Coordinates of C-alpha atoms in Angstrom, one line a residue:
M1 CA -42.4 -77.2 -67.9
T2 CA -39.0 -75.7 -67.4
D3 CA -38.4 -74.9 -63.7
K4 CA -36.9 -71.7 -62.3
L5 CA -33.5 -73.4 -61.7
E6 CA -33.1 -74.5 -65.3
L7 CA -34.0 -71.0 -66.6
Y8 CA -31.5 -69.5 -64.2
R9 CA -28.8 -71.9 -65.4
R10 CA -29.4 -71.0 -69.0
A11 CA -28.9 -67.3 -68.2
D12 CA -30.6 -66.2 -71.4
A13 CA -33.6 -64.5 -69.9
P14 CA -34.1 -60.7 -70.5
L15 CA -31.9 -58.7 -68.2
P16 CA -33.3 -56.3 -65.6
A17 CA -32.7 -52.6 -65.9
T18 CA -31.2 -52.4 -62.5
N19 CA -28.4 -53.9 -60.4
R20 CA -28.3 -54.3 -56.6
L21 CA -25.1 -54.0 -54.7
W22 CA -23.3 -53.2 -51.4
P23 CA -21.1 -50.2 -51.7
L24 CA -18.4 -49.5 -49.1
Y25 CA -17.8 -45.8 -48.9
G26 CA -14.9 -45.9 -46.4
A27 CA -13.6 -47.5 -43.2
G28 CA -16.2 -48.9 -40.8
F29 CA -19.4 -50.8 -41.0
E30 CA -21.3 -47.6 -40.9
N31 CA -20.0 -47.0 -44.4
L32 CA -21.2 -50.3 -45.8
G33 CA -24.4 -49.8 -47.9
V34 CA -26.9 -47.0 -47.2
D35 CA -28.7 -47.2 -43.9
G36 CA -27.4 -50.8 -43.5
K37 CA -28.9 -51.9 -46.8
P38 CA -27.8 -52.6 -50.4
I39 CA -28.6 -50.0 -53.0
T40 CA -30.1 -50.2 -56.5
V41 CA -28.2 -48.7 -59.4
P42 CA -28.6 -48.9 -63.2
M43 CA -27.4 -52.1 -64.9
P44 CA -23.7 -51.6 -65.8
E45 CA -23.0 -51.0 -69.5
Y46 CA -20.4 -53.3 -71.2
G47 CA -18.2 -52.6 -74.2
P48 CA -17.2 -54.7 -77.2
N49 CA -14.2 -56.1 -75.4
E50 CA -16.1 -56.8 -72.1
L51 CA -18.4 -59.3 -70.5
L52 CA -21.5 -58.7 -68.4
V53 CA -21.5 -61.4 -65.7
R54 CA -23.9 -62.5 -63.0
H55 CA -22.7 -63.3 -59.5
D56 CA -24.2 -66.6 -58.5
A57 CA -22.6 -67.2 -55.1
C58 CA -20.1 -65.2 -53.0
G59 CA -18.2 -66.3 -49.9
H60 CA -17.4 -63.9 -47.1
C61 CA -13.7 -63.7 -46.2
F62 CA -11.8 -62.1 -43.3
S63 CA -9.9 -60.2 -46.0
D64 CA -13.2 -58.4 -46.6
I65 CA -13.2 -57.3 -43.0
K66 CA -9.7 -55.9 -43.3
V67 CA -11.0 -53.6 -46.1
I68 CA -13.9 -52.5 -44.0
H69 CA -11.6 -51.6 -41.1
A70 CA -8.9 -50.0 -43.2
G71 CA -11.0 -48.3 -45.9
Q72 CA -8.9 -46.6 -48.5
N73 CA -5.8 -47.1 -46.4
H74 CA -5.9 -50.8 -47.4
P75 CA -2.9 -51.5 -49.7
R76 CA -5.2 -53.0 -52.4
I77 CA -7.4 -49.8 -52.6
H78 CA -6.2 -47.1 -54.9
R79 CA -9.1 -44.6 -55.1
N80 CA -11.3 -42.2 -53.2
M81 CA -13.9 -44.6 -51.8
R82 CA -16.3 -41.8 -51.0
E83 CA -16.4 -40.9 -54.7
R84 CA -16.0 -44.4 -56.0
P85 CA -17.1 -47.0 -53.4
V86 CA -15.7 -50.5 -53.3
V87 CA -17.9 -53.5 -53.8
L88 CA -16.5 -56.4 -51.8
G89 CA -16.6 -60.1 -52.6
H90 CA -13.7 -62.0 -54.2
E91 CA -14.8 -65.6 -53.5
V92 CA -17.2 -65.8 -56.4
S93 CA -18.7 -68.0 -59.0
I94 CA -20.0 -66.2 -62.1
T95 CA -22.1 -66.8 -65.2
V96 CA -21.8 -64.8 -68.4
V97 CA -25.1 -63.1 -69.3
A98 CA -24.0 -60.8 -72.1
V99 CA -20.9 -60.8 -74.5
G100 CA -19.3 -57.8 -76.1
D101 CA -19.1 -57.9 -79.9
N102 CA -15.4 -58.6 -80.1
L103 CA -15.6 -61.5 -77.8
R104 CA -18.4 -63.5 -79.3
D105 CA -16.0 -66.1 -80.7
Q106 CA -14.5 -66.8 -77.3
Y107 CA -17.5 -66.6 -74.9
K108 CA -21.2 -67.3 -74.9
V109 CA -24.1 -66.6 -72.6
G110 CA -24.3 -69.3 -69.9
D111 CA -20.5 -69.8 -69.7
R112 CA -19.5 -70.3 -66.0
F113 CA -16.3 -69.3 -64.3
I114 CA -14.5 -68.8 -61.1
V115 CA -12.1 -65.8 -60.7
Q116 CA -8.5 -65.7 -59.6
A117 CA -9.0 -62.6 -57.6
D118 CA -5.4 -61.3 -57.3
I119 CA -5.4 -59.5 -60.6
F120 CA -2.4 -57.6 -61.9
Y121 CA -2.6 -55.4 -65.1
H122 CA 0.5 -53.6 -66.4
G123 CA 2.1 -54.2 -63.0
Q124 CA -0.8 -52.6 -61.0
N125 CA -2.8 -54.7 -58.6
C126 CA -6.5 -54.3 -59.3
S127 CA -8.0 -57.2 -57.4
Y128 CA -11.5 -58.5 -57.8
G129 CA -13.6 -57.3 -54.9
Y130 CA -11.2 -54.4 -54.3
E131 CA -10.6 -52.3 -57.4
I132 CA -13.0 -54.4 -59.5
D133 CA -16.6 -54.6 -58.2
G134 CA -16.9 -58.0 -56.5
G135 CA -19.5 -60.5 -55.6
L136 CA -21.7 -58.5 -53.2
S137 CA -23.6 -57.3 -56.3
E138 CA -25.9 -59.0 -58.7
Y139 CA -24.0 -58.1 -61.8
T140 CA -20.6 -56.6 -62.8
V141 CA -18.5 -56.0 -65.9
I142 CA -15.4 -58.1 -66.7
D143 CA -12.9 -56.1 -68.7
Q144 CA -9.5 -56.6 -70.2
R145 CA -7.8 -56.3 -66.8
V146 CA -9.3 -59.7 -66.1
L147 CA -9.3 -61.2 -69.6
N148 CA -5.8 -60.1 -70.6
G149 CA -3.9 -59.4 -67.4
D150 CA -0.2 -59.8 -66.5
H151 CA -0.6 -63.5 -65.9
G152 CA -3.1 -64.2 -68.7
N153 CA -6.8 -64.7 -68.3
Y154 CA -7.9 -64.6 -64.6
L155 CA -11.2 -66.5 -65.4
I156 CA -11.1 -70.2 -64.9
P157 CA -13.8 -72.2 -66.7
I158 CA -16.1 -74.4 -64.6
Q159 CA -15.9 -77.8 -66.5
K160 CA -19.0 -79.6 -65.2
A161 CA -22.6 -78.5 -65.4
E162 CA -23.4 -80.1 -62.1
T163 CA -20.7 -78.2 -60.1
G164 CA -22.5 -76.1 -57.5
Y165 CA -22.3 -72.3 -57.3
A166 CA -21.1 -72.3 -53.6
E167 CA -18.8 -75.2 -54.4
A168 CA -17.2 -73.2 -57.2
A169 CA -17.0 -69.9 -55.3
L170 CA -15.2 -71.5 -52.3
T171 CA -12.4 -72.9 -54.6
E172 CA -10.9 -69.4 -54.1
P173 CA -10.2 -69.7 -50.4
W174 CA -9.4 -73.4 -50.9
A175 CA -6.8 -72.5 -53.5
C176 CA -5.1 -70.3 -51.0
V177 CA -5.0 -73.2 -48.6
I178 CA -3.5 -75.5 -51.2
A179 CA -1.1 -72.8 -52.3
A180 CA 0.3 -72.6 -48.8
Y181 CA 1.8 -76.0 -49.3
Q182 CA 3.2 -75.2 -52.7
L183 CA 5.3 -72.2 -51.8
R184 CA 8.7 -72.1 -53.4
Y185 CA 11.8 -70.2 -52.1
R186 CA 15.2 -69.6 -53.6
T187 CA 18.0 -72.0 -52.8
A188 CA 20.8 -69.5 -53.8
P189 CA 21.4 -65.8 -53.8
R190 CA 19.4 -63.9 -56.5
A191 CA 21.3 -63.7 -59.8
N192 CA 21.7 -60.0 -60.9
G193 CA 20.2 -58.8 -57.7
T194 CA 21.7 -56.7 -54.8
M195 CA 23.6 -58.5 -52.1
W196 CA 24.5 -56.8 -48.8
I197 CA 27.1 -58.4 -46.6
I198 CA 27.3 -57.1 -43.0
G199 CA 30.0 -58.1 -40.5
T200 CA 29.5 -58.3 -36.7
E201 CA 31.8 -58.8 -33.7
R202 CA 31.2 -62.5 -34.1
A203 CA 32.3 -62.7 -37.7
K204 CA 35.0 -65.1 -38.7
P205 CA 37.9 -63.8 -40.8
M206 CA 37.1 -65.7 -44.0
Y207 CA 34.0 -67.1 -45.7
T208 CA 33.3 -68.7 -49.1
F209 CA 30.6 -69.1 -51.7
S210 CA 30.4 -72.6 -53.3
R211 CA 27.9 -71.1 -55.7
G212 CA 26.0 -67.8 -56.3
F213 CA 29.2 -65.7 -56.6
D214 CA 30.9 -67.0 -59.7
E215 CA 30.8 -66.8 -63.5
A216 CA 27.6 -68.9 -63.7
T217 CA 25.5 -66.6 -61.4
H218 CA 26.3 -63.6 -59.3
P219 CA 24.8 -60.4 -57.9
A220 CA 24.8 -57.2 -60.0
K221 CA 25.6 -55.1 -57.0
L222 CA 27.4 -55.7 -53.7
L223 CA 27.1 -53.6 -50.6
L224 CA 29.7 -54.1 -47.8
T225 CA 29.5 -53.0 -44.1
N226 CA 32.2 -53.9 -41.6
V227 CA 33.2 -57.1 -43.5
P228 CA 36.4 -58.7 -42.1
A229 CA 39.4 -57.5 -44.2
P230 CA 40.4 -60.9 -45.6
F231 CA 36.9 -61.7 -46.8
A232 CA 36.4 -58.1 -48.1
A233 CA 39.5 -58.3 -50.2
W234 CA 38.4 -61.6 -51.7
L235 CA 35.0 -60.2 -52.5
R236 CA 36.4 -57.1 -54.1
E237 CA 38.8 -59.1 -56.2
R238 CA 36.1 -61.5 -57.3
A239 CA 33.6 -58.6 -58.0
A240 CA 36.1 -56.8 -60.2
R241 CA 36.6 -59.9 -62.2
L242 CA 32.9 -60.5 -62.6
G243 CA 31.9 -56.9 -63.2
I244 CA 30.0 -56.5 -60.0
A245 CA 29.5 -53.0 -58.7
V246 CA 30.7 -52.6 -55.1
E247 CA 29.6 -49.9 -52.6
D248 CA 30.7 -49.4 -49.1
V249 CA 27.9 -48.7 -46.6
P250 CA 29.6 -47.4 -43.4
E251 CA 26.6 -47.7 -41.1
L252 CA 23.2 -49.4 -41.1
P253 CA 20.3 -46.9 -41.6
D254 CA 17.8 -46.4 -38.8
P255 CA 14.9 -48.7 -39.5
A256 CA 12.5 -45.8 -39.2
T257 CA 14.1 -44.1 -42.2
V258 CA 13.9 -47.1 -44.6
E259 CA 11.4 -46.8 -47.4
T260 CA 9.6 -50.2 -47.5
D261 CA 7.5 -51.7 -50.2
D262 CA 3.8 -52.0 -49.1
A263 CA 2.5 -52.8 -52.6
P264 CA 0.7 -56.2 -52.9
V265 CA 3.2 -58.9 -54.0
S266 CA 2.4 -60.6 -57.3
P267 CA 1.2 -64.2 -56.6
A268 CA 3.8 -65.6 -59.0
A269 CA 6.3 -67.1 -56.6
D270 CA 9.6 -65.2 -56.5
S271 CA 8.7 -63.6 -59.8
G272 CA 11.7 -61.4 -60.1
D273 CA 9.7 -58.2 -59.5
T274 CA 10.9 -57.7 -55.9
G275 CA 10.1 -54.0 -55.5
R276 CA 12.3 -51.8 -53.4
G277 CA 15.1 -53.1 -51.2
V278 CA 17.9 -55.7 -51.1
E279 CA 17.3 -59.2 -52.3
D280 CA 20.0 -60.9 -50.1
I281 CA 21.4 -59.7 -46.8
I282 CA 24.2 -61.8 -45.4
L283 CA 25.0 -61.4 -41.7
L284 CA 28.4 -62.6 -40.6
G285 CA 27.6 -63.5 -37.0
A286 CA 24.1 -63.4 -35.7
D287 CA 23.4 -60.1 -33.8
P288 CA 19.8 -59.4 -32.8
D289 CA 20.3 -55.6 -33.0
L290 CA 21.8 -55.8 -36.5
I291 CA 19.1 -58.2 -37.7
E292 CA 16.4 -55.7 -36.6
R293 CA 18.2 -52.8 -38.2
A294 CA 19.0 -54.6 -41.5
S295 CA 15.7 -56.4 -42.0
P296 CA 13.6 -53.4 -43.1
N297 CA 15.9 -53.2 -46.1
L298 CA 14.8 -56.5 -47.5
A299 CA 12.9 -56.5 -50.8
S300 CA 9.8 -58.6 -51.4
Y301 CA 11.0 -62.3 -51.6
G302 CA 14.2 -61.1 -49.8
I303 CA 16.3 -63.6 -47.8
M304 CA 18.6 -62.9 -44.8
A305 CA 21.3 -65.5 -44.2
L306 CA 22.6 -65.7 -40.7
M307 CA 26.1 -67.2 -40.4
D308 CA 26.9 -68.3 -36.8
D309 CA 27.4 -71.4 -34.6
A310 CA 26.2 -70.2 -31.2
P311 CA 22.8 -69.0 -29.9
M312 CA 21.9 -65.4 -29.8
A313 CA 21.7 -63.6 -26.5
R314 CA 18.0 -62.7 -27.0
K315 CA 15.1 -63.2 -29.4
V316 CA 14.6 -61.0 -32.4
K317 CA 11.7 -58.7 -33.1
V318 CA 10.6 -60.1 -36.4
D319 CA 8.2 -58.3 -38.7
V320 CA 5.9 -61.3 -39.2
G321 CA 3.6 -59.2 -41.4
R322 CA 6.3 -59.0 -44.0
I323 CA 7.1 -62.7 -43.7
H324 CA 3.4 -63.2 -44.7
Y325 CA 2.9 -60.4 -47.3
N326 CA 6.4 -59.8 -48.6
R327 CA 7.6 -63.4 -48.3
W328 CA 10.7 -62.6 -46.3
L329 CA 12.8 -65.6 -45.3
Y330 CA 15.5 -66.1 -42.7
V331 CA 18.0 -69.0 -43.3
G332 CA 21.3 -69.8 -41.8
S333 CA 24.3 -72.0 -41.5
T334 CA 26.9 -72.9 -38.8
G335 CA 29.7 -73.1 -41.3
T336 CA 31.5 -70.6 -43.5
D337 CA 30.1 -71.5 -46.9
I338 CA 27.4 -68.9 -47.4
A339 CA 25.7 -70.8 -50.2
K340 CA 25.0 -73.6 -47.8
A341 CA 22.7 -71.3 -45.7
Y342 CA 20.4 -71.3 -48.7
S343 CA 20.8 -74.9 -50.0
D344 CA 21.6 -77.2 -47.2
T345 CA 18.0 -77.2 -45.9
P346 CA 15.6 -76.1 -48.7
V347 CA 12.4 -74.7 -47.5
R348 CA 9.7 -77.4 -47.2
S349 CA 6.2 -76.0 -47.5
T350 CA 4.4 -79.3 -47.7
L351 CA 3.4 -81.0 -44.4
K352 CA 6.0 -83.6 -43.4
P353 CA 4.7 -87.1 -44.1
G354 CA 4.1 -89.0 -40.9
G355 CA 5.1 -85.9 -38.9
R356 CA 3.5 -83.8 -36.1
A357 CA 1.4 -80.9 -37.3
W358 CA -0.2 -78.2 -35.2
F359 CA -2.9 -75.9 -36.5
V360 CA -3.2 -72.8 -34.3
G361 CA -6.6 -71.2 -34.5
A362 CA -8.0 -74.2 -36.3
G363 CA -11.7 -73.7 -35.5
G364 CA -12.3 -70.9 -38.0
P365 CA -13.3 -71.3 -41.7
M366 CA -9.7 -71.3 -43.0
G367 CA -8.5 -73.5 -40.2
R368 CA -11.1 -76.1 -41.0
M369 CA -9.9 -76.2 -44.6
H370 CA -6.3 -76.7 -43.5
V371 CA -7.4 -79.5 -41.2
Q372 CA -9.5 -81.2 -43.8
A373 CA -6.7 -81.0 -46.4
A374 CA -4.2 -82.5 -43.9
I375 CA -6.5 -85.4 -43.1
Q376 CA -7.4 -86.1 -46.7
S377 CA -3.8 -85.7 -48.1
E378 CA -2.2 -88.9 -49.4
N379 CA 0.9 -88.7 -47.2
G380 CA -0.3 -86.5 -44.3
P381 CA 0.8 -86.1 -40.7
A382 CA 0.6 -88.9 -38.2
I383 CA -0.4 -86.5 -35.4
I384 CA -2.7 -83.5 -35.8
V385 CA -3.2 -81.0 -33.0
C386 CA -5.9 -78.4 -33.4
T387 CA -6.2 -75.5 -31.0
D388 CA -8.8 -72.7 -30.7
V389 CA -10.0 -70.4 -28.0
S390 CA -13.7 -71.1 -28.9
D391 CA -15.2 -74.3 -27.5
V392 CA -18.1 -74.0 -29.9
R393 CA -15.8 -73.9 -32.9
L394 CA -13.5 -76.5 -31.6
D395 CA -16.3 -78.9 -30.7
D396 CA -17.7 -78.5 -34.2
L397 CA -14.3 -79.2 -35.7
C398 CA -13.9 -82.3 -33.7
T399 CA -17.3 -83.5 -34.6
S400 CA -16.7 -82.9 -38.3
F401 CA -13.2 -84.5 -38.6
S402 CA -12.2 -86.7 -35.6
L403 CA -13.7 -90.0 -36.9
E404 CA -12.3 -89.4 -40.4
A405 CA -8.8 -88.8 -39.0
Q406 CA -9.0 -91.8 -36.7
S407 CA -10.0 -94.0 -39.7
K408 CA -6.8 -93.0 -41.4
G409 CA -4.7 -93.8 -38.3
I410 CA -4.1 -90.1 -37.5
K411 CA -3.9 -89.2 -33.8
F412 CA -6.3 -86.2 -33.7
I413 CA -6.1 -83.9 -30.7
C414 CA -8.3 -80.8 -30.0
L415 CA -7.3 -78.4 -27.3
N416 CA -8.5 -75.0 -26.0
P417 CA -5.6 -72.9 -24.6
M418 CA -8.1 -71.2 -22.3
N419 CA -8.4 -74.4 -20.4
K420 CA -4.9 -73.8 -19.1
E421 CA -4.1 -76.9 -17.0
A422 CA -5.5 -79.4 -19.5
Y423 CA -3.8 -77.5 -22.4
A424 CA -0.4 -77.4 -20.6
A425 CA -0.5 -81.1 -19.8
A426 CA -1.4 -82.1 -23.4
M427 CA 1.2 -79.8 -25.0
A428 CA 4.0 -80.8 -22.6
P429 CA 5.2 -83.8 -24.8
F430 CA 5.3 -81.6 -27.8
K431 CA 7.5 -79.0 -26.0
E432 CA 10.1 -81.8 -25.9
T433 CA 9.7 -83.2 -29.4
G434 CA 8.6 -80.1 -31.2
F435 CA 6.3 -79.9 -34.2
D436 CA 7.4 -80.6 -37.8
D437 CA 4.8 -78.2 -39.0
V438 CA 3.0 -75.3 -37.3
I439 CA 0.3 -73.6 -39.3
V440 CA -0.8 -70.3 -37.7
L441 CA -4.3 -69.2 -38.5
A442 CA -4.6 -66.5 -35.8
P443 CA -3.3 -63.1 -36.7
V444 CA -2.0 -62.5 -33.1
T445 CA 1.7 -61.8 -32.7
P446 CA 2.0 -63.3 -29.1
V447 CA 0.4 -66.5 -30.4
I448 CA 2.9 -66.6 -33.3
A449 CA 5.8 -66.0 -31.0
E450 CA 4.7 -68.8 -28.6
A451 CA 4.0 -71.2 -31.5
A452 CA 7.6 -70.7 -32.8
T453 CA 9.0 -72.1 -29.6
Y454 CA 7.5 -75.5 -30.5
L455 CA 9.4 -76.0 -33.8
A456 CA 11.3 -79.2 -34.1
P457 CA 14.7 -79.3 -35.9
K458 CA 14.0 -78.6 -39.6
G459 CA 10.5 -77.7 -38.6
V460 CA 8.5 -75.1 -40.6
M461 CA 6.1 -72.5 -39.2
N462 CA 3.7 -71.1 -41.8
I463 CA 2.1 -67.8 -40.9
F464 CA -1.0 -68.2 -42.9
A465 CA -3.0 -65.6 -41.1
G466 CA -2.6 -62.1 -42.6
V467 CA -0.8 -60.2 -39.9
P468 CA -0.5 -56.5 -40.9
R469 CA 2.9 -55.3 -42.0
G470 CA 4.8 -53.7 -39.2
K471 CA 3.6 -56.2 -36.6
F472 CA 6.4 -57.9 -34.7
A473 CA 6.8 -61.2 -32.8
D474 CA 9.8 -62.1 -30.6
I475 CA 11.3 -65.2 -32.3
D476 CA 14.5 -67.0 -31.6
L477 CA 16.2 -66.8 -35.0
S478 CA 19.1 -68.9 -33.6
D479 CA 16.9 -71.8 -34.7
A480 CA 17.4 -70.7 -38.3
Y481 CA 21.0 -71.9 -38.3
L482 CA 21.2 -74.2 -35.2
K483 CA 18.1 -76.2 -36.0
Q484 CA 17.5 -75.3 -39.6
A485 CA 14.0 -74.2 -38.7
R486 CA 12.1 -72.0 -41.1
V487 CA 9.4 -69.4 -40.7
I488 CA 7.4 -68.8 -43.9
G489 CA 4.1 -67.3 -44.8
H490 CA 1.6 -66.4 -47.5
S491 CA -2.1 -66.9 -48.2
A492 CA -2.7 -65.8 -51.8
S493 CA -3.1 -68.1 -54.8
T494 CA -2.2 -68.2 -58.5
I495 CA -4.3 -69.1 -61.5
E496 CA -2.6 -72.5 -61.5
N497 CA -3.7 -73.0 -57.9
M498 CA -7.2 -72.1 -58.8
R499 CA -7.3 -74.5 -61.7
F500 CA -5.9 -77.3 -59.5
M501 CA -8.4 -76.7 -56.7
L502 CA -11.4 -76.6 -59.1
E503 CA -10.2 -79.9 -60.6
Q504 CA -10.0 -81.3 -57.0
A505 CA -13.5 -80.2 -56.3
E506 CA -15.0 -81.4 -59.6
T507 CA -13.4 -84.8 -59.3
G508 CA -14.6 -85.2 -55.7
Q509 CA -11.1 -85.3 -54.2
L510 CA -11.8 -82.3 -51.9
S511 CA -15.2 -80.9 -51.0
P512 CA -15.5 -77.1 -50.6
N513 CA -19.1 -77.6 -49.6
R514 CA -17.9 -79.0 -46.3
S515 CA -16.8 -75.5 -45.4
V516 CA -20.2 -73.9 -45.5
A517 CA -21.7 -72.9 -42.2
A518 CA -24.4 -70.4 -43.1
I519 CA -26.2 -68.9 -46.1
G520 CA -28.3 -65.9 -46.9
S521 CA -29.5 -63.6 -49.7
L522 CA -27.8 -60.3 -50.8
E523 CA -29.7 -58.5 -48.0
A524 CA -27.9 -60.7 -45.5
A525 CA -24.5 -59.7 -46.5
Y526 CA -24.1 -57.0 -43.8
D527 CA -25.0 -59.4 -41.0
G528 CA -22.8 -62.0 -42.6
L529 CA -19.8 -59.7 -42.6
K530 CA -20.5 -58.7 -39.0
A531 CA -20.5 -62.4 -38.1
V532 CA -17.1 -62.9 -39.8
D533 CA -15.8 -59.9 -37.9
E534 CA -17.1 -61.4 -34.6
T535 CA -15.9 -65.0 -35.5
R536 CA -19.4 -66.3 -34.8
F537 CA -19.4 -69.3 -37.2
P538 CA -17.0 -72.2 -37.5
G539 CA -17.3 -72.2 -41.3
K540 CA -17.9 -70.1 -44.4
I541 CA -20.8 -67.8 -45.0
V542 CA -22.1 -67.9 -48.6
I543 CA -24.4 -65.2 -50.1
Y544 CA -26.7 -66.0 -53.0
P545 CA -27.3 -62.6 -54.6
H546 CA -30.3 -63.5 -56.8
I547 CA -32.6 -65.3 -54.3
K548 CA -35.5 -63.8 -52.5
P549 CA -34.7 -62.2 -49.1
L550 CA -33.3 -64.8 -46.7
P551 CA -31.7 -63.7 -43.4
L552 CA -28.4 -65.1 -42.5
T553 CA -29.2 -68.8 -41.6
T554 CA -27.1 -71.5 -40.2
L555 CA -27.4 -74.9 -41.9
T556 CA -29.0 -76.5 -38.8
D557 CA -31.6 -73.7 -38.7
L558 CA -32.7 -74.6 -42.2
K559 CA -34.7 -77.4 -40.6
D560 CA -37.2 -74.8 -39.5
V561 CA -36.7 -72.1 -42.1
L562 CA -36.4 -74.2 -45.4
P563 CA -37.1 -77.8 -44.4
T564 CA -36.9 -79.1 -48.0
V565 CA -33.4 -77.6 -48.3
Y566 CA -32.4 -79.0 -44.9
A567 CA -33.6 -82.5 -46.1
K568 CA -30.9 -82.5 -48.7
L569 CA -28.0 -81.7 -46.4
K570 CA -25.5 -84.5 -45.8
D571 CA -26.0 -85.9 -42.3
G572 CA -28.1 -82.9 -41.4
R573 CA -24.9 -80.7 -41.2
E574 CA -23.1 -80.5 -44.5
W575 CA -24.0 -78.4 -47.5
T576 CA -24.5 -80.2 -50.8
T577 CA -25.1 -79.3 -54.4
E578 CA -28.5 -81.0 -54.1
A579 CA -29.4 -78.7 -51.1
E580 CA -28.2 -75.7 -53.2
A581 CA -30.4 -76.7 -56.2
E582 CA -33.4 -77.0 -53.9
L583 CA -32.6 -73.6 -52.4
L584 CA -32.7 -72.0 -55.8
R585 CA -35.8 -73.8 -56.9
V586 CA -37.6 -72.5 -53.7
M587 CA -36.0 -69.1 -53.4
L588 CA -35.4 -67.7 -56.9
P589 CA -37.9 -65.0 -57.8

């Protein structure tokens, strides 16, 4: 006799007439669902060029919480949510349950996929779980925005039948983690872009370009403000010969009047579509006031090069939200060859082999993934410091990974900043040596500012946490040219990142299942999202939309709630595909 799980996997049973989902009608948890519950609507209709898919598992993400708090002011929402509510859930694994007539040669019922959620169609962001109904529903329609988007097909096939539903769904956040170590930045001014050169009282009379301003490659437009006369004359002569338009800008605009680009940035690194603004700003002499006035003019993927050889008088108020979302970058050089500010120390996004790495806010779901990836990497750090303000999350992190780290010869240190004396004593040596890598997983600007003070020469701080645009941290940007330190950030992923992470999961090189902390049915989604908002769990919450009602349940509590499922956990604490199979056998209707 075929069991319920096998029938579910085949996905060829008659479809219900209805679909259950969690609509979000606006900002605030009070607008999630109706009376705090999901609603039932007719099964969505699909056309000849569309697929009807079933959501098998959906992970909760803090990005979902941002939508709940912001409502239709969120930059990825482009509609009236009261009239057309959003269905959250972008960490999903799906199964095809019906195929449009024109797609029958390409897809069949039972095909399984994960979704690269950051979808662009004709230049418009229409992300899964934002503009397209996401995984907090039983079913949804996949249309040409997904199947034929700007970067191709955003569905990535699951290759192995035994790959778990949660395991597949969590490749999305894992892909974001992996992508953080594959970021690429320009090593020269943008060809055919706009370059703005600004002089200060500290400017030298003459500068050069060893590349980036010649016949091979050069800007299309040059803006000049207070540039020293000898260098300005050289620039104008060279611009005339190369056909570069030159414009004088007598004064810097007030930052409050600058129109900035808040549209989501395409995940294709430095794709060329930079939005509004200037691609390269060169500051001749590092002046904090001028940096703050000029920075808002940077385009997405914009770079500001600081040319100076002495420390600035004060720290700079840096829009760290735009470093994260718009990929702004500050580089610098102590010499006079502007090209060397870009190329002498190319940005390193990978963790330094044998280096010192600090994970700030490591106890949360994404922090655990970063720590796991660092420990399991082939050439990882020699020292890993994990800090978190929650003893519960920190203790769980240490229990999960300390022995594994020690077995690989990694010095593994867990610290709670709230224990001030012990924290200060343990961090004192690193204040002297600095960290080669600082990964910030807490979207708190004072924390970011403090972490930046620990950067070693040529160190890299990655602002992984999604700090809102317009949030500022006081950072000593003198380090950009005196120490060649870099501050970078991003947390999205590409289709290639998703494929890579799925392969890592399916070959057993990285286990997304180790990230699971709690599970529940569709009815538990509200409580799950509240738990994410309140940072209650050290790992991910996974919702199974098609099982019978199951309250939000930690893995350890399964011992009493679903003992046969608990019996299949690894070491009584880690989710497994075997535990998931047992859950579905027991809990499918």
